[in-house]
XYZ file of C-alpha atoms in Angstrom:
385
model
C 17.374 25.806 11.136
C 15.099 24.923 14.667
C 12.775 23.284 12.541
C 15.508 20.803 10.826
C 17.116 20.380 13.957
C 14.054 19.008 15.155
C 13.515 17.055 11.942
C 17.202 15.014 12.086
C 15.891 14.142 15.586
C 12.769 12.641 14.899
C 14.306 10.751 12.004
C 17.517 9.077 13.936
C 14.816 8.549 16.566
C 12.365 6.799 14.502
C 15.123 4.874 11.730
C 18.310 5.440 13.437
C 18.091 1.556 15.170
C 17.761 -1.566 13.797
C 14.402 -1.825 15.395
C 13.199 1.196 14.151
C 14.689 0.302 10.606
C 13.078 -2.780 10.635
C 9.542 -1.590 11.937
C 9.053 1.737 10.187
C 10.439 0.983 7.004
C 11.118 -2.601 6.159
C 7.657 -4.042 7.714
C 5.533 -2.019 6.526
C 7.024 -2.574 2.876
C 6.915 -5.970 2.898
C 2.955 -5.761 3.770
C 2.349 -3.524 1.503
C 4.390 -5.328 -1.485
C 2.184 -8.324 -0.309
C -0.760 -6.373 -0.642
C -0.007 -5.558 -4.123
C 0.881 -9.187 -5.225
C -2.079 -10.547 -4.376
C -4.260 -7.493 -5.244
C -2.858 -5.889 -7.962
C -1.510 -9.370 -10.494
C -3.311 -9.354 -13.256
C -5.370 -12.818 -13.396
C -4.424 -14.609 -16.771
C -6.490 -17.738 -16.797
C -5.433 -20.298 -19.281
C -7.866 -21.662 -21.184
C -7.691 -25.572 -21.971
C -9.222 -26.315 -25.284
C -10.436 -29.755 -26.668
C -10.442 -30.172 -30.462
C -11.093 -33.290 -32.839
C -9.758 -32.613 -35.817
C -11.329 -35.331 -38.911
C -10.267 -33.156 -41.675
C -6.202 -33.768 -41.144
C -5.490 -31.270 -43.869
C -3.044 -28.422 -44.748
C -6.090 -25.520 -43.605
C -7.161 -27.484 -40.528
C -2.852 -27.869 -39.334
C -2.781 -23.982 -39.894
C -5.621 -23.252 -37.886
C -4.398 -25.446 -35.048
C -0.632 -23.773 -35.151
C -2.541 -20.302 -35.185
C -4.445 -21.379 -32.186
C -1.319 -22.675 -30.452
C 0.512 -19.349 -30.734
C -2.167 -17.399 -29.017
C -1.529 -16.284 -25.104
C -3.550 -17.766 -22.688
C -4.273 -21.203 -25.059
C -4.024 -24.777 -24.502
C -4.808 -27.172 -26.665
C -5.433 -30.688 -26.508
C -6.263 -33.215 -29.582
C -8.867 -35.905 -29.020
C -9.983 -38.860 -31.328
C -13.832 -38.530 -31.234
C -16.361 -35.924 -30.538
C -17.516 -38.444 -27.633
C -13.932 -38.025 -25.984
C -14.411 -34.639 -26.331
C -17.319 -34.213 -24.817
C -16.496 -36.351 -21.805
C -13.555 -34.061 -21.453
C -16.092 -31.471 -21.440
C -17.869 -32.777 -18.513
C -15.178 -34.068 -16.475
C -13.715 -30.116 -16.668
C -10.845 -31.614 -17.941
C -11.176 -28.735 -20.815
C -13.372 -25.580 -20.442
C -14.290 -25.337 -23.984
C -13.899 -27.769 -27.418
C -14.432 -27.287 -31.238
C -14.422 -29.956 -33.726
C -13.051 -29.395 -37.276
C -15.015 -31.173 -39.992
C -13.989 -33.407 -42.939
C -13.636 -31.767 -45.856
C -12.472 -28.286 -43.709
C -9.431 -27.718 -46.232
C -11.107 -28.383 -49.747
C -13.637 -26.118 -48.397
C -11.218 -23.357 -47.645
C -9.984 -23.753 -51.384
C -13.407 -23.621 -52.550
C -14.486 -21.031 -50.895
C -17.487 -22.901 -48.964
C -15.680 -23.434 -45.713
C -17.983 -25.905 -43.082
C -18.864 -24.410 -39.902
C -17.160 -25.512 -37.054
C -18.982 -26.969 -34.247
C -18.021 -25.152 -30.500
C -18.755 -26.938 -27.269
C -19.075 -25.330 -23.826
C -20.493 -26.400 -20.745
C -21.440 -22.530 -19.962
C -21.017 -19.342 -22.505
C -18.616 -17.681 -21.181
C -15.907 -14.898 -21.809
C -13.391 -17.955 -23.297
C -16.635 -19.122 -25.610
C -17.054 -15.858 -27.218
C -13.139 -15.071 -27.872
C -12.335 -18.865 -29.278
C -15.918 -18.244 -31.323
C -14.283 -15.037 -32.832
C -10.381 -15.781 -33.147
C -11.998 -19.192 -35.264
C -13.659 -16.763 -37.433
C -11.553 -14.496 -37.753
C -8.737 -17.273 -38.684
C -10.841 -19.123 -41.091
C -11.968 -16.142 -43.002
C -8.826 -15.381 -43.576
C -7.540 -18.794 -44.715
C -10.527 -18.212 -47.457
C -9.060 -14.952 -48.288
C -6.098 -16.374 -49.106
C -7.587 -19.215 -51.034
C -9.175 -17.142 -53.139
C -6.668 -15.074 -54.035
C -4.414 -18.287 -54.867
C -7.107 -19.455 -57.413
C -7.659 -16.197 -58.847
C -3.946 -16.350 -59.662
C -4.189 -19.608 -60.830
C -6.596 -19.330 -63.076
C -9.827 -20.921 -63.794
C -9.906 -24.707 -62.762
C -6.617 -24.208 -61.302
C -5.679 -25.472 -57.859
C -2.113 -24.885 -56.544
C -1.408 -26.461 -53.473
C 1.912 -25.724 -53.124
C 1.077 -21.708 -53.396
C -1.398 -22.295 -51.135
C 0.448 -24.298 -48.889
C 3.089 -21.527 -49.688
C 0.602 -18.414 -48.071
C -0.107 -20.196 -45.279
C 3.585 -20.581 -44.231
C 4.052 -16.629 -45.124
C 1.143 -15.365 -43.167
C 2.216 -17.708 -40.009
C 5.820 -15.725 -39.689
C 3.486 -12.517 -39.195
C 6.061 -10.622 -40.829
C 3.182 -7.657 -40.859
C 1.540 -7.397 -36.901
C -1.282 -5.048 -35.726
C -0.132 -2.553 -32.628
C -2.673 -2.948 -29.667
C -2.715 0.988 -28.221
C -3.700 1.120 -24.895
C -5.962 4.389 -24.587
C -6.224 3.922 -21.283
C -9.976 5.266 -20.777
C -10.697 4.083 -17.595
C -7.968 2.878 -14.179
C -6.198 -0.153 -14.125
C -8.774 -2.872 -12.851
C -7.909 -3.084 -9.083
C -5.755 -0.532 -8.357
C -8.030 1.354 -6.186
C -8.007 -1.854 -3.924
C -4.214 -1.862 -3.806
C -3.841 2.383 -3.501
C -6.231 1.517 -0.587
C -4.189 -0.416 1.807
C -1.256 0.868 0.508
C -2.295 4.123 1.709
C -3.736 2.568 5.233
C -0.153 0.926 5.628
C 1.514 4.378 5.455
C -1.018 5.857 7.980
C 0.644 3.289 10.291
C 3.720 6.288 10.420
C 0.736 8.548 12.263
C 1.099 6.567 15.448
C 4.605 6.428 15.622
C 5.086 9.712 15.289
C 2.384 10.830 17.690
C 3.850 8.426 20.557
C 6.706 10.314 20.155
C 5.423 13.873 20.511
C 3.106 12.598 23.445
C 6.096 10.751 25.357
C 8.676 14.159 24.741
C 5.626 15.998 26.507
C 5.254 13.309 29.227
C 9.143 13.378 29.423
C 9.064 16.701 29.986
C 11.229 16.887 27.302
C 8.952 19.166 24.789
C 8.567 21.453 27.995
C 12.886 22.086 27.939
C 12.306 22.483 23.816
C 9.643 24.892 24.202
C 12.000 27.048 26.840
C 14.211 27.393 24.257
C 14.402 30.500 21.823
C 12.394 28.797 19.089
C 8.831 29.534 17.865
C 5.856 26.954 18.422
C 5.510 26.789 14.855
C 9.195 25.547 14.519
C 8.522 22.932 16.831
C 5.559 21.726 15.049
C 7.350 21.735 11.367
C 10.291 20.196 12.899
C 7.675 16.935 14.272
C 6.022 17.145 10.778
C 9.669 16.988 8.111
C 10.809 14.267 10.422
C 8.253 12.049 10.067
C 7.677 13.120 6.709
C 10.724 12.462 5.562
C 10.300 9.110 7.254
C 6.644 8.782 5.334
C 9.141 9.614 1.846
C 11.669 6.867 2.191
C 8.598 4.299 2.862
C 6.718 5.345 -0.392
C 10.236 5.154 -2.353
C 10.477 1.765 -1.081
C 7.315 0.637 -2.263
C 7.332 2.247 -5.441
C 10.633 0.066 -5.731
C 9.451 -2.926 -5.021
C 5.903 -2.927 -6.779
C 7.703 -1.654 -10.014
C 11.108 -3.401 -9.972
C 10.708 -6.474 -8.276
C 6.456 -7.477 -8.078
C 6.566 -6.604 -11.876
C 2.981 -4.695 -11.023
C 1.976 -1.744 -13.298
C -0.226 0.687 -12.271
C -0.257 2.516 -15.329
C 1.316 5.277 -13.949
C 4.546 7.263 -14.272
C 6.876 6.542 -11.213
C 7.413 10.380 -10.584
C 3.789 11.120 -10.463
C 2.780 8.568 -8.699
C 5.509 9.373 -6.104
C 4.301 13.180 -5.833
C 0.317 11.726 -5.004
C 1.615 9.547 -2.520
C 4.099 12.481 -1.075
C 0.893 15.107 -1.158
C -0.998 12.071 0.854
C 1.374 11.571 3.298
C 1.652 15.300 4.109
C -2.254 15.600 5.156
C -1.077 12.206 7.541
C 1.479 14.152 8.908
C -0.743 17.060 9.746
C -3.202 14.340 11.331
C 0.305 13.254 13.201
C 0.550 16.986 14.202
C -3.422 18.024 15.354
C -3.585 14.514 17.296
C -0.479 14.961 19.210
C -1.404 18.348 20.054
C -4.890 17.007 21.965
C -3.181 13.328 23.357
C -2.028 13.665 26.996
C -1.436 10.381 27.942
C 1.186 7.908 25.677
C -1.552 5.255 26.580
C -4.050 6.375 24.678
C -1.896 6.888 21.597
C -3.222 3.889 20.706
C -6.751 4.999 20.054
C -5.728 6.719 16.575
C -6.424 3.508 15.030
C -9.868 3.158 16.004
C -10.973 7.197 15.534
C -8.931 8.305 12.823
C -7.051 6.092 10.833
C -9.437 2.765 10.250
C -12.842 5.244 9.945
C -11.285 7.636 7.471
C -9.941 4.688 5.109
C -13.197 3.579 5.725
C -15.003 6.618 4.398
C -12.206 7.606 1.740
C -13.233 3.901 -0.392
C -9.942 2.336 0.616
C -11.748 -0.796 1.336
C -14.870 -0.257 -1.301
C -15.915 2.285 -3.894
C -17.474 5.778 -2.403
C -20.636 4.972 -5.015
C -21.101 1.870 -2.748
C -21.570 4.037 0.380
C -25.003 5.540 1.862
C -24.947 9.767 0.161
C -24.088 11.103 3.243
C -21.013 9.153 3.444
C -20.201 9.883 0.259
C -20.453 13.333 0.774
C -18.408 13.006 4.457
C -15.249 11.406 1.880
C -14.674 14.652 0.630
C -13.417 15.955 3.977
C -10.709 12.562 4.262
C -7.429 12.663 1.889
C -8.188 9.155 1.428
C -10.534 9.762 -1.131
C -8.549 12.687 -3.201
C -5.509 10.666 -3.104
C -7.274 7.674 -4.735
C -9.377 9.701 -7.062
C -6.214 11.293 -8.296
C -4.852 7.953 -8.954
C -7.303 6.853 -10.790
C -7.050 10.151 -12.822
C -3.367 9.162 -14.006
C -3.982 5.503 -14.648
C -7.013 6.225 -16.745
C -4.160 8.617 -18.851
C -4.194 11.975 -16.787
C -1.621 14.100 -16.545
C -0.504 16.196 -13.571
C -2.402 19.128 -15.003
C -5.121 16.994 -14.436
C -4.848 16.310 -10.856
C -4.361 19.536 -9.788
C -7.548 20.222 -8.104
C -7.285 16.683 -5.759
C -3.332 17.694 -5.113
C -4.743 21.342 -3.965
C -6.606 19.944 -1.788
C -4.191 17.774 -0.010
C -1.952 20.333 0.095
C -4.341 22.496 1.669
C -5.902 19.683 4.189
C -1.839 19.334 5.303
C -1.651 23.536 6.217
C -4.331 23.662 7.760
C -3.494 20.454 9.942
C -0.251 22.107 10.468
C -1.549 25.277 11.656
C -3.916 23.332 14.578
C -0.687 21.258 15.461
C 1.327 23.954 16.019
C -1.382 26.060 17.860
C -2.537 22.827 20.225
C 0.768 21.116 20.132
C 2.044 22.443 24.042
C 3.959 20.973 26.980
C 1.869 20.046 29.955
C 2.652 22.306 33.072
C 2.636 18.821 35.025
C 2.288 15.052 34.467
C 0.714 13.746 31.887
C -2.842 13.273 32.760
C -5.085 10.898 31.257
């Protein structure tokens, strides 16, 4: 009961104003949600696309209307290839195809004309326009070919054709794209990053407040008390984790419900990660209070814990990037287990899968706890710096 005593202190301490409200929680979600909406959108460039169409037929209309429909397409008709092409050059359009006389009669033949594709550069945009034109004209053919079969020998009917083409356009019969999710959602190390160096922030608060109780004097009439060091310690640590909870809730929120961003992840899961990260920061919290005598240099936790270990734990860049005895140092920051584990459930992980990065959090944040409590004493006089 010490121990959440202690707790409902720090926490009407550190949220109970409006200027604690407002710093602690609301800031810090706002720069976070930030973070994520200009980190974690998913970039869907749209691809303007010049075509000259000289056939003017039924295949060459169906082709266009199939192009139309497809996400991410714009197209724009133009009377010449030479209009085109200045297009082209003027980046007015980043890629062009011309359909050629004769494109429908070919279709019912059978012998369909290639279709000429323009780009400045080959690109990502070239190759998918070269294969959706493809795949769309082979299976105009298909369907031609099936309508003369059915019509017989000699036989041309229009009308079915015309007919098939309206069918297959309602897409009455769709393919399912799966996501197998092999590998994390592109940037979301990035974004678990500095969302993770945002919530480190708490670290500082709470350690100003365990270093101004003991310059106070206040931790000395605490420690007087009948209650155990140990208490005192947890009590420092569920308040500001607590705190550390209703910031990560508030993210979660706001990325998910509001930013529209998807890390691929379910909500609970990624909620207990974040949770098991921000008990190793409270341990930090804990072991740095314990050795900080003056509130002045509170300060400094910036510059020797929080900013190196982010550093180190690939919140800024991949680990692989890093020299191998850096890489080999990130195993001893939560930084890097908490994005690893991440990673782990976007890539389609589930918690039994984690468990060896969660241990280890887990176990970073007792043994933190166990320095903090042991180190974590009054001064017998002023603070000294």
């Amino acid at each position: 009961m010490s121990s959440l005593t202690i707790a409902w202190n720090v926490i009407r301490r550190t949220i109970g104003t409006k200027k604690g409200l407002l710093g602690y929680i609301l800031l810090p979600c706002v720069v976070i949600s930030l973070v994520i909406a200009l980190l974690g959108q998913e970039e869907m460039t749209l691809s303007q696309i010049a075509y000259v169409d000289r056939d003017q037929g039924l295949a060459s209309a169906f082709l266009l209307e199939e192009l139309a429909d497809k996400p991410g397409y714009a197209l724009k008709e133009y009377e010449d290839d030479a209009a085109m092409k200045d297009a082209l050059l003027s980046k007015q359009a980043t890629i062009g195809f011309a359909i050629p006389a004769g494109f429908t009669e070919g279709v019912r033949s059978g012998r369909v004309p290639k279709l000429q594709v323009y780009d400045l550069a080959t690109s990502e945009a070239t190759f998918t326009l070269r294969i959706n034109l493809d795949g769309l004209v082979r299976g105009m053919t298909a369907s031609a070919g099936m309508v003369r079969t059915a019509a017989g020998e000699g036989g041309q009917d229009s009308a079915a054709l015309a007919d098939v083409f309206r069918e297959t356009g309602k897409h009455r019969v769709t393919a399912i794209d799966q996501e197998l999710r092999l590998y994390p959602k592109e940037g979301l190390s990035t974004v678990t990053g500095f969302t993770l160096l945002f919530l480190m922030s708490l670290i500082s608060s709470s350690v100003t407040q365990i270093v101004e109780d003991r310059s106070k004097r206040t931790m000395a009439r605490i420690y007087s008390a009948p209650v155990r060091a140990w208490e005192i310690a947890a009590g420092n640590f569920l308040g500001s984790f607590f705190v550390g909870l209703i910031q990560i809730a508030v993210v979660l929120m706001l990325s998910r419900w509001v930013l529209r961003y998807d890390a691929g992840i379910p909500l609970h899961l990624h909620f207990i990660v974040l949770a098991a990260f921000m008990l190793v920061a409270m341990g930090i919290a804990s072991a740095a209070a314990g050795l900080i005598r003056n509130p002045q240099n509170a300060g400094m936790l910036n510059n020797l814990i929080i900013t190196p270990t982010c550093m180190i734990g690939g919140c800024f860049w991949p680990i692989s990037f890093m020299p191998e005895y850096m890489q080999k140092a990130a195993n001893f920051v939560p930084q890097k287990w908490t994005i690893e584990a991440i990673e782990l459930l976007s890539s389609g992980s589930s918690l039994k899968g984690v468990v060896t990065p969660l241990l280890i959090l887990v176990l970073m944040a007792f043994v933190l706890l166990i320095i903090g409590s042991a180190i974590l004493r009054p001064s017998e006089g002023q603070a000294r710096a």
